[in-house]
Amino acid sequence: MVNASPAKPQELTEVHNLFEIALGKDYITKESLLVEILSKNSQIFVAKEGNIIIGAANCSYFKHTELASHLPSEMSDLVQQYLDLKPREYVGKIDGVVVTPDKQKRGIGRQLVQMEIEWLTPRVQKLIIMARIKEETCPAESMLIDMGFIELATVENFWKQDSLEKKYNCPVCKNPCRCSAKLFQRDML
């Protein structure tokens, strides 16, 4: 049986290792995960089988005027042009959802995203996620649409400049990252 719950500081290394395998070395640092675990504006959820972490998801929220600082620098204006943000709105962002390869296609990612939605619902008016496109398909697309998200755009080479600036290696294309992303939004009102 899979149990999901907020991550604890002592689970940081295991969560970080899972993110590195799925998203690439140094894309998400241990330090940034620790800040997320301790911050009131972010949350990390983990899925476990017994005591083994088999999935993790991180999310955060912020004023809409702070959105640019939560996106790859070269993508900020592009993403914001698709969002219809109102003054004083708060935006939630699902940063990553990862499940170990041998446990995928069992609803664990959906369970983690649902927990993020429930945690963010009283805090934000809009929720966004940039889902990676792999081999010309977006594995998360049907799940996100089923969960009330709408696709706003496809952005080629979404993380390219970010990977060059931060020097992380994408597990698919190394460096620079040439993965594209689909931008999804869900209104939370």
PDB file of N, CA and C in Angstrom, residues 97-167:
ATOM      1  N   VAL A  97       6.996  16.501 -10.117  1.00  0.00           N
ATOM      2  CA  VAL A  97       6.313  15.292  -9.642  1.00  0.00           C
ATOM      3  C   VAL A  97       7.122  14.132 -10.194  1.00  0.00           C
ATOM      4  N   VAL A  98       7.711  13.348  -9.307  1.00  0.00           N
ATOM      5  CA  VAL A  98       8.547  12.241  -9.744  1.00  0.00           C
ATOM      6  C   VAL A  98       8.141  10.952  -9.023  1.00  0.00           C
ATOM      7  N   VAL A  99       8.182   9.866  -9.772  1.00  0.00           N
ATOM      8  CA  VAL A  99       7.884   8.539  -9.237  1.00  0.00           C
ATOM      9  C   VAL A  99       8.959   7.605  -9.788  1.00  0.00           C
ATOM     10  N   THR A 100       9.452   6.707  -8.953  1.00  0.00           N
ATOM     11  CA  THR A 100      10.474   5.775  -9.421  1.00  0.00           C
ATOM     12  C   THR A 100       9.926   5.007 -10.627  1.00  0.00           C
ATOM     13  N   PRO A 101      10.784   4.754 -11.614  1.00  0.00           N
ATOM     14  CA  PRO A 101      10.314   4.121 -12.856  1.00  0.00           C
ATOM     15  C   PRO A 101       9.540   2.814 -12.645  1.00  0.00           C
ATOM     16  N   ASP A 102       9.957   2.001 -11.694  1.00  0.00           N
ATOM     17  CA  ASP A 102       9.280   0.718 -11.482  1.00  0.00           C
ATOM     18  C   ASP A 102       7.920   0.855 -10.792  1.00  0.00           C
ATOM     19  N   LYS A 103       7.564   2.052 -10.341  1.00  0.00           N
ATOM     20  CA  LYS A 103       6.281   2.277  -9.648  1.00  0.00           C
ATOM     21  C   LYS A 103       5.347   3.193 -10.443  1.00  0.00           C
ATOM     22  N   GLN A 104       5.746   3.566 -11.655  1.00  0.00           N
ATOM     23  CA  GLN A 104       4.911   4.455 -12.463  1.00  0.00           C
ATOM     24  C   GLN A 104       3.691   3.721 -13.004  1.00  0.00           C
ATOM     25  N   LYS A 105       2.710   4.509 -13.453  1.00  0.00           N
ATOM     26  CA  LYS A 105       1.455   3.994 -14.023  1.00  0.00           C
ATOM     27  C   LYS A 105       0.602   3.267 -12.988  1.00  0.00           C
ATOM     28  N   ARG A 106       0.727   3.694 -11.723  1.00  0.00           N
ATOM     29  CA  ARG A 106      -0.070   3.096 -10.648  1.00  0.00           C
ATOM     30  C   ARG A 106      -0.889   4.147  -9.901  1.00  0.00           C
ATOM     31  N   GLY A 107      -0.922   5.393 -10.413  1.00  0.00           N
ATOM     32  CA  GLY A 107      -1.704   6.444  -9.780  1.00  0.00           C
ATOM     33  C   GLY A 107      -0.978   7.203  -8.683  1.00  0.00           C
ATOM     34  N   ILE A 108       0.313   6.939  -8.503  1.00  0.00           N
ATOM     35  CA  ILE A 108       1.066   7.604  -7.436  1.00  0.00           C
ATOM     36  C   ILE A 108       1.266   9.085  -7.757  1.00  0.00           C
ATOM     37  N   GLY A 109       1.612   9.390  -9.004  1.00  0.00           N
ATOM     38  CA  GLY A 109       1.759  10.793  -9.407  1.00  0.00           C
ATOM     39  C   GLY A 109       0.458  11.556  -9.230  1.00  0.00           C
ATOM     40  N   ARG A 110      -0.648  10.935  -9.625  1.00  0.00           N
ATOM     41  CA  ARG A 110      -1.970  11.555  -9.459  1.00  0.00           C
ATOM     42  C   ARG A 110      -2.254  11.819  -7.984  1.00  0.00           C
ATOM     43  N   GLN A 111      -1.934  10.862  -7.123  1.00  0.00           N
ATOM     44  CA  GLN A 111      -2.157  11.028  -5.682  1.00  0.00           C
ATOM     45  C   GLN A 111      -1.341  12.205  -5.146  1.00  0.00           C
ATOM     46  N   LEU A 112      -0.103  12.337  -5.595  1.00  0.00           N
ATOM     47  CA  LEU A 112       0.738  13.444  -5.141  1.00  0.00           C
ATOM     48  C   LEU A 112       0.212  14.786  -5.652  1.00  0.00           C
ATOM     49  N   VAL A 113      -0.184  14.843  -6.920  1.00  0.00           N
ATOM     50  CA  VAL A 113      -0.732  16.094  -7.470  1.00  0.00           C
ATOM     51  C   VAL A 113      -2.028  16.455  -6.737  1.00  0.00           C
ATOM     52  N   GLN A 114      -2.864  15.477  -6.433  1.00  0.00           N
ATOM     53  CA  GLN A 114      -4.102  15.747  -5.699  1.00  0.00           C
ATOM     54  C   GLN A 114      -3.803  16.343  -4.323  1.00  0.00           C
ATOM     55  N   MET A 115      -2.780  15.829  -3.671  1.00  0.00           N
ATOM     56  CA  MET A 115      -2.394  16.392  -2.366  1.00  0.00           C
ATOM     57  C   MET A 115      -1.927  17.839  -2.517  1.00  0.00           C
ATOM     58  N   GLU A 116      -1.180  18.117  -3.589  1.00  0.00           N
ATOM     59  CA  GLU A 116      -0.737  19.492  -3.826  1.00  0.00           C
ATOM     60  C   GLU A 116      -1.922  20.409  -4.083  1.00  0.00           C
ATOM     61  N   ILE A 117      -2.872  19.943  -4.890  1.00  0.00           N
ATOM     62  CA  ILE A 117      -4.066  20.741  -5.178  1.00  0.00           C
ATOM     63  C   ILE A 117      -4.823  21.040  -3.880  1.00  0.00           C
ATOM     64  N   GLU A 118      -5.000  20.040  -3.039  1.00  0.00           N
ATOM     65  CA  GLU A 118      -5.720  20.234  -1.781  1.00  0.00           C
ATOM     66  C   GLU A 118      -4.984  21.220  -0.870  1.00  0.00           C
ATOM     67  N   TRP A 119      -3.655  21.130  -0.833  1.00  0.00           N
ATOM     68  CA  TRP A 119      -2.876  22.039   0.005  1.00  0.00           C
ATOM     69  C   TRP A 119      -2.926  23.466  -0.544  1.00  0.00           C
ATOM     70  N   LEU A 120      -2.887  23.615  -1.866  1.00  0.00           N
ATOM     71  CA  LEU A 120      -2.864  24.942  -2.490  1.00  0.00           C
ATOM     72  C   LEU A 120      -4.239  25.604  -2.587  1.00  0.00           C
ATOM     73  N   THR A 121      -5.318  24.826  -2.602  1.00  0.00           N
ATOM     74  CA  THR A 121      -6.660  25.367  -2.835  1.00  0.00           C
ATOM     75  C   THR A 121      -7.011  26.569  -1.960  1.00  0.00           C
ATOM     76  N   PRO A 122      -6.810  26.542  -0.653  1.00  0.00           N
ATOM     77  CA  PRO A 122      -7.184  27.728   0.132  1.00  0.00           C
ATOM     78  C   PRO A 122      -6.197  28.898   0.005  1.00  0.00           C
ATOM     79  N   ARG A 123      -5.111  28.699  -0.729  1.00  0.00           N
ATOM     80  CA  ARG A 123      -4.040  29.693  -0.776  1.00  0.00           C
ATOM     81  C   ARG A 123      -3.921  30.454  -2.096  1.00  0.00           C
ATOM     82  N   VAL A 124      -4.437  29.886  -3.190  1.00  0.00           N
ATOM     83  CA  VAL A 124      -4.183  30.469  -4.515  1.00  0.00           C
ATOM     84  C   VAL A 124      -5.456  30.563  -5.352  1.00  0.00           C
ATOM     85  N   GLN A 125      -5.386  31.424  -6.372  1.00  0.00           N
ATOM     86  CA  GLN A 125      -6.485  31.543  -7.325  1.00  0.00           C
ATOM     87  C   GLN A 125      -6.180  30.796  -8.623  1.00  0.00           C
ATOM     88  N   LYS A 126      -4.897  30.635  -8.936  1.00  0.00           N
ATOM     89  CA  LYS A 126      -4.480  29.916 -10.144  1.00  0.00           C
ATOM     90  C   LYS A 126      -3.354  28.966  -9.790  1.00  0.00           C
ATOM     91  N   LEU A 127      -3.307  27.860 -10.518  1.00  0.00           N
ATOM     92  CA  LEU A 127      -2.260  26.866 -10.329  1.00  0.00           C
ATOM     93  C   LEU A 127      -1.656  26.554 -11.686  1.00  0.00           C
ATOM     94  N   ILE A 128      -0.321  26.542 -11.773  1.00  0.00           N
ATOM     95  CA  ILE A 128       0.336  26.249 -13.043  1.00  0.00           C
ATOM     96  C   ILE A 128       1.324  25.095 -12.878  1.00  0.00           C
ATOM     97  N   ILE A 129       1.585  24.444 -13.987  1.00  0.00           N
ATOM     98  CA  ILE A 129       2.616  23.413 -14.044  1.00  0.00           C
ATOM     99  C   ILE A 129       3.178  23.401 -15.459  1.00  0.00           C
ATOM    100  N   MET A 130       4.481  23.236 -15.560  1.00  0.00           N
ATOM    101  CA  MET A 130       5.142  23.048 -16.842  1.00  0.00           C
ATOM    102  C   MET A 130       5.512  21.578 -16.911  1.00  0.00           C
ATOM    103  N   ALA A 131       4.837  20.828 -17.753  1.00  0.00           N
ATOM    104  CA  ALA A 131       5.048  19.379 -17.851  1.00  0.00           C
ATOM    105  C   ALA A 131       5.991  19.069 -19.009  1.00  0.00           C
ATOM    106  N   ARG A 132       6.993  18.264 -18.740  1.00  0.00           N
ATOM    107  CA  ARG A 132       8.003  17.917 -19.737  1.00  0.00           C
ATOM    108  C   ARG A 132       7.411  17.055 -20.848  1.00  0.00           C
ATOM    109  N   ILE A 133       7.858  17.343 -22.053  1.00  0.00           N
ATOM    110  CA  ILE A 133       7.492  16.527 -23.218  1.00  0.00           C
ATOM    111  C   ILE A 133       8.643  15.559 -23.461  1.00  0.00           C
ATOM    112  N   LYS A 134       8.319  14.260 -23.485  1.00  0.00           N
ATOM    113  CA  LYS A 134       9.315  13.227 -23.737  1.00  0.00           C
ATOM    114  C   LYS A 134       8.930  12.495 -25.012  1.00  0.00           C
ATOM    115  N   GLU A 135       9.882  12.395 -25.913  1.00  0.00           N
ATOM    116  CA  GLU A 135       9.663  11.664 -27.167  1.00  0.00           C
ATOM    117  C   GLU A 135       8.352  12.087 -27.838  1.00  0.00           C
ATOM    118  N   GLU A 136       8.165  13.404 -27.911  1.00  0.00           N
ATOM    119  CA  GLU A 136       7.039  14.038 -28.604  1.00  0.00           C
ATOM    120  C   GLU A 136       5.681  13.834 -27.931  1.00  0.00           C
ATOM    121  N   THR A 137       5.666  13.298 -26.718  1.00  0.00           N
ATOM    122  CA  THR A 137       4.412  13.196 -25.966  1.00  0.00           C
ATOM    123  C   THR A 137       4.631  13.770 -24.569  1.00  0.00           C
ATOM    124  N   CYS A 138       3.547  14.150 -23.957  1.00  0.00           N
ATOM    125  CA  CYS A 138       3.590  14.683 -22.592  1.00  0.00           C
ATOM    126  C   CYS A 138       2.931  13.648 -21.678  1.00  0.00           C
ATOM    127  N   PRO A 139       3.731  12.839 -20.971  1.00  0.00           N
ATOM    128  CA  PRO A 139       3.159  11.763 -20.159  1.00  0.00           C
ATOM    129  C   PRO A 139       2.109  12.217 -19.145  1.00  0.00           C
ATOM    130  N   ALA A 140       2.229  13.428 -18.641  1.00  0.00           N
ATOM    131  CA  ALA A 140       1.297  13.912 -17.612  1.00  0.00           C
ATOM    132  C   ALA A 140       0.040  14.554 -18.198  1.00  0.00           C
ATOM    133  N   GLU A 141      -0.024  14.735 -19.501  1.00  0.00           N
ATOM    134  CA  GLU A 141      -1.095  15.521 -20.113  1.00  0.00           C
ATOM    135  C   GLU A 141      -2.498  15.012 -19.776  1.00  0.00           C
ATOM    136  N   SER A 142      -2.786  13.752 -20.010  1.00  0.00           N
ATOM    137  CA  SER A 142      -4.155  13.260 -19.775  1.00  0.00           C
ATOM    138  C   SER A 142      -4.520  13.324 -18.295  1.00  0.00           C
ATOM    139  N   MET A 143      -3.556  13.043 -17.414  1.00  0.00           N
ATOM    140  CA  MET A 143      -3.826  13.139 -15.976  1.00  0.00           C
ATOM    141  C   MET A 143      -4.164  14.573 -15.599  1.00  0.00           C
ATOM    142  N   LEU A 144      -3.378  15.535 -16.089  1.00  0.00           N
ATOM    143  CA  LEU A 144      -3.619  16.933 -15.732  1.00  0.00           C
ATOM    144  C   LEU A 144      -4.968  17.422 -16.265  1.00  0.00           C
ATOM    145  N   ILE A 145      -5.303  17.055 -17.479  1.00  0.00           N
ATOM    146  CA  ILE A 145      -6.605  17.445 -18.037  1.00  0.00           C
ATOM    147  C   ILE A 145      -7.738  16.823 -17.229  1.00  0.00           C
ATOM    148  N   ASP A 146      -7.590  15.539 -16.859  1.00  0.00           N
ATOM    149  CA  ASP A 146      -8.596  14.874 -16.013  1.00  0.00           C
ATOM    150  C   ASP A 146      -8.763  15.574 -14.666  1.00  0.00           C
ATOM    151  N   MET A 147      -7.699  16.235 -14.202  1.00  0.00           N
ATOM    152  CA  MET A 147      -7.721  16.895 -12.900  1.00  0.00           C
ATOM    153  C   MET A 147      -8.110  18.372 -13.006  1.00  0.00           C
ATOM    154  N   GLY A 148      -8.595  18.793 -14.175  1.00  0.00           N
ATOM    155  CA  GLY A 148      -9.126  20.140 -14.314  1.00  0.00           C
ATOM    156  C   GLY A 148      -8.177  21.183 -14.860  1.00  0.00           C
ATOM    157  N   PHE A 149      -7.003  20.773 -15.299  1.00  0.00           N
ATOM    158  CA  PHE A 149      -6.059  21.716 -15.901  1.00  0.00           C
ATOM    159  C   PHE A 149      -6.401  21.903 -17.377  1.00  0.00           C
ATOM    160  N   ILE A 150      -6.061  23.070 -17.893  1.00  0.00           N
ATOM    161  CA  ILE A 150      -6.186  23.302 -19.332  1.00  0.00           C
ATOM    162  C   ILE A 150      -4.791  23.614 -19.883  1.00  0.00           C
ATOM    163  N   GLU A 151      -4.556  23.138 -21.096  1.00  0.00           N
ATOM    164  CA  GLU A 151      -3.272  23.397 -21.732  1.00  0.00           C
ATOM    165  C   GLU A 151      -3.294  24.794 -22.332  1.00  0.00           C
ATOM    166  N   LEU A 152      -2.268  25.580 -22.019  1.00  0.00           N
ATOM    167  CA  LEU A 152      -2.177  26.941 -22.536  1.00  0.00           C
ATOM    168  C   LEU A 152      -1.197  27.065 -23.694  1.00  0.00           C
ATOM    169  N   ALA A 153      -0.111  26.307 -23.647  1.00  0.00           N
ATOM    170  CA  ALA A 153       0.922  26.471 -24.680  1.00  0.00           C
ATOM    171  C   ALA A 153       1.928  25.335 -24.616  1.00  0.00           C
ATOM    172  N   THR A 154       2.622  25.157 -25.727  1.00  0.00           N
ATOM    173  CA  THR A 154       3.806  24.301 -25.779  1.00  0.00           C
ATOM    174  C   THR A 154       4.994  25.215 -26.016  1.00  0.00           C
ATOM    175  N   VAL A 155       6.023  25.047 -25.222  1.00  0.00           N
ATOM    176  CA  VAL A 155       7.201  25.909 -25.310  1.00  0.00           C
ATOM    177  C   VAL A 155       8.422  25.035 -25.620  1.00  0.00           C
ATOM    178  N   GLU A 156       9.018  25.266 -26.779  1.00  0.00           N
ATOM    179  CA  GLU A 156      10.216  24.521 -27.191  1.00  0.00           C
ATOM    180  C   GLU A 156      11.411  24.922 -26.328  1.00  0.00           C
ATOM    181  N   ASN A 157      12.282  23.970 -26.055  1.00  0.00           N
ATOM    182  CA  ASN A 157      13.537  24.227 -25.322  1.00  0.00           C
ATOM    183  C   ASN A 157      13.306  25.001 -24.025  1.00  0.00           C
ATOM    184  N   PHE A 158      12.286  24.624 -23.289  1.00  0.00           N
ATOM    185  CA  PHE A 158      11.858  25.390 -22.115  1.00  0.00           C
ATOM    186  C   PHE A 158      12.995  25.624 -21.115  1.00  0.00           C
ATOM    187  N   TRP A 159      13.806  24.608 -20.857  1.00  0.00           N
ATOM    188  CA  TRP A 159      14.836  24.709 -19.823  1.00  0.00           C
ATOM    189  C   TRP A 159      16.244  24.949 -20.388  1.00  0.00           C
ATOM    190  N   LYS A 160      16.378  25.222 -21.674  1.00  0.00           N
ATOM    191  CA  LYS A 160      17.706  25.318 -22.296  1.00  0.00           C
ATOM    192  C   LYS A 160      18.596  26.363 -21.632  1.00  0.00           C
ATOM    193  N   GLN A 161      18.176  27.608 -21.624  1.00  0.00           N
ATOM    194  CA  GLN A 161      19.003  28.669 -21.051  1.00  0.00           C
ATOM    195  C   GLN A 161      19.204  28.457 -19.558  1.00  0.00           C
ATOM    196  N   ASP A 162      18.179  28.013 -18.874  1.00  0.00           N
ATOM    197  CA  ASP A 162      18.257  27.739 -17.440  1.00  0.00           C
ATOM    198  C   ASP A 162      19.328  26.679 -17.161  1.00  0.00           C
ATOM    199  N   SER A 163      19.363  25.626 -17.973  1.00  0.00           N
ATOM    200  CA  SER A 163      20.353  24.561 -17.760  1.00  0.00           C
ATOM    201  C   SER A 163      21.774  25.062 -18.024  1.00  0.00           C
ATOM    202  N   LEU A 164      21.929  25.956 -18.967  1.00  0.00           N
ATOM    203  CA  LEU A 164      23.248  26.529 -19.229  1.00  0.00           C
ATOM    204  C   LEU A 164      23.699  27.431 -18.077  1.00  0.00           C
ATOM    205  N   GLU A 165      22.774  28.266 -17.589  1.00  0.00           N
ATOM    206  CA  GLU A 165      23.116  29.193 -16.508  1.00  0.00           C
ATOM    207  C   GLU A 165      23.403  28.468 -15.200  1.00  0.00           C
ATOM    208  N   LYS A 166      22.576  27.456 -14.885  1.00  0.00           N
ATOM    209  CA  LYS A 166      22.714  26.762 -13.597  1.00  0.00           C
ATOM    210  C   LYS A 166      23.590  25.514 -13.690  1.00  0.00           C
ATOM    211  N   LYS A 167      23.997  25.155 -14.906  1.00  0.00           N
ATOM    212  CA  LYS A 167      24.911  24.041 -15.159  1.00  0.00           C
ATOM    213  C   LYS A 167      24.382  22.695 -14.661  1.00  0.00           C
TER     214      LYS A 167
END
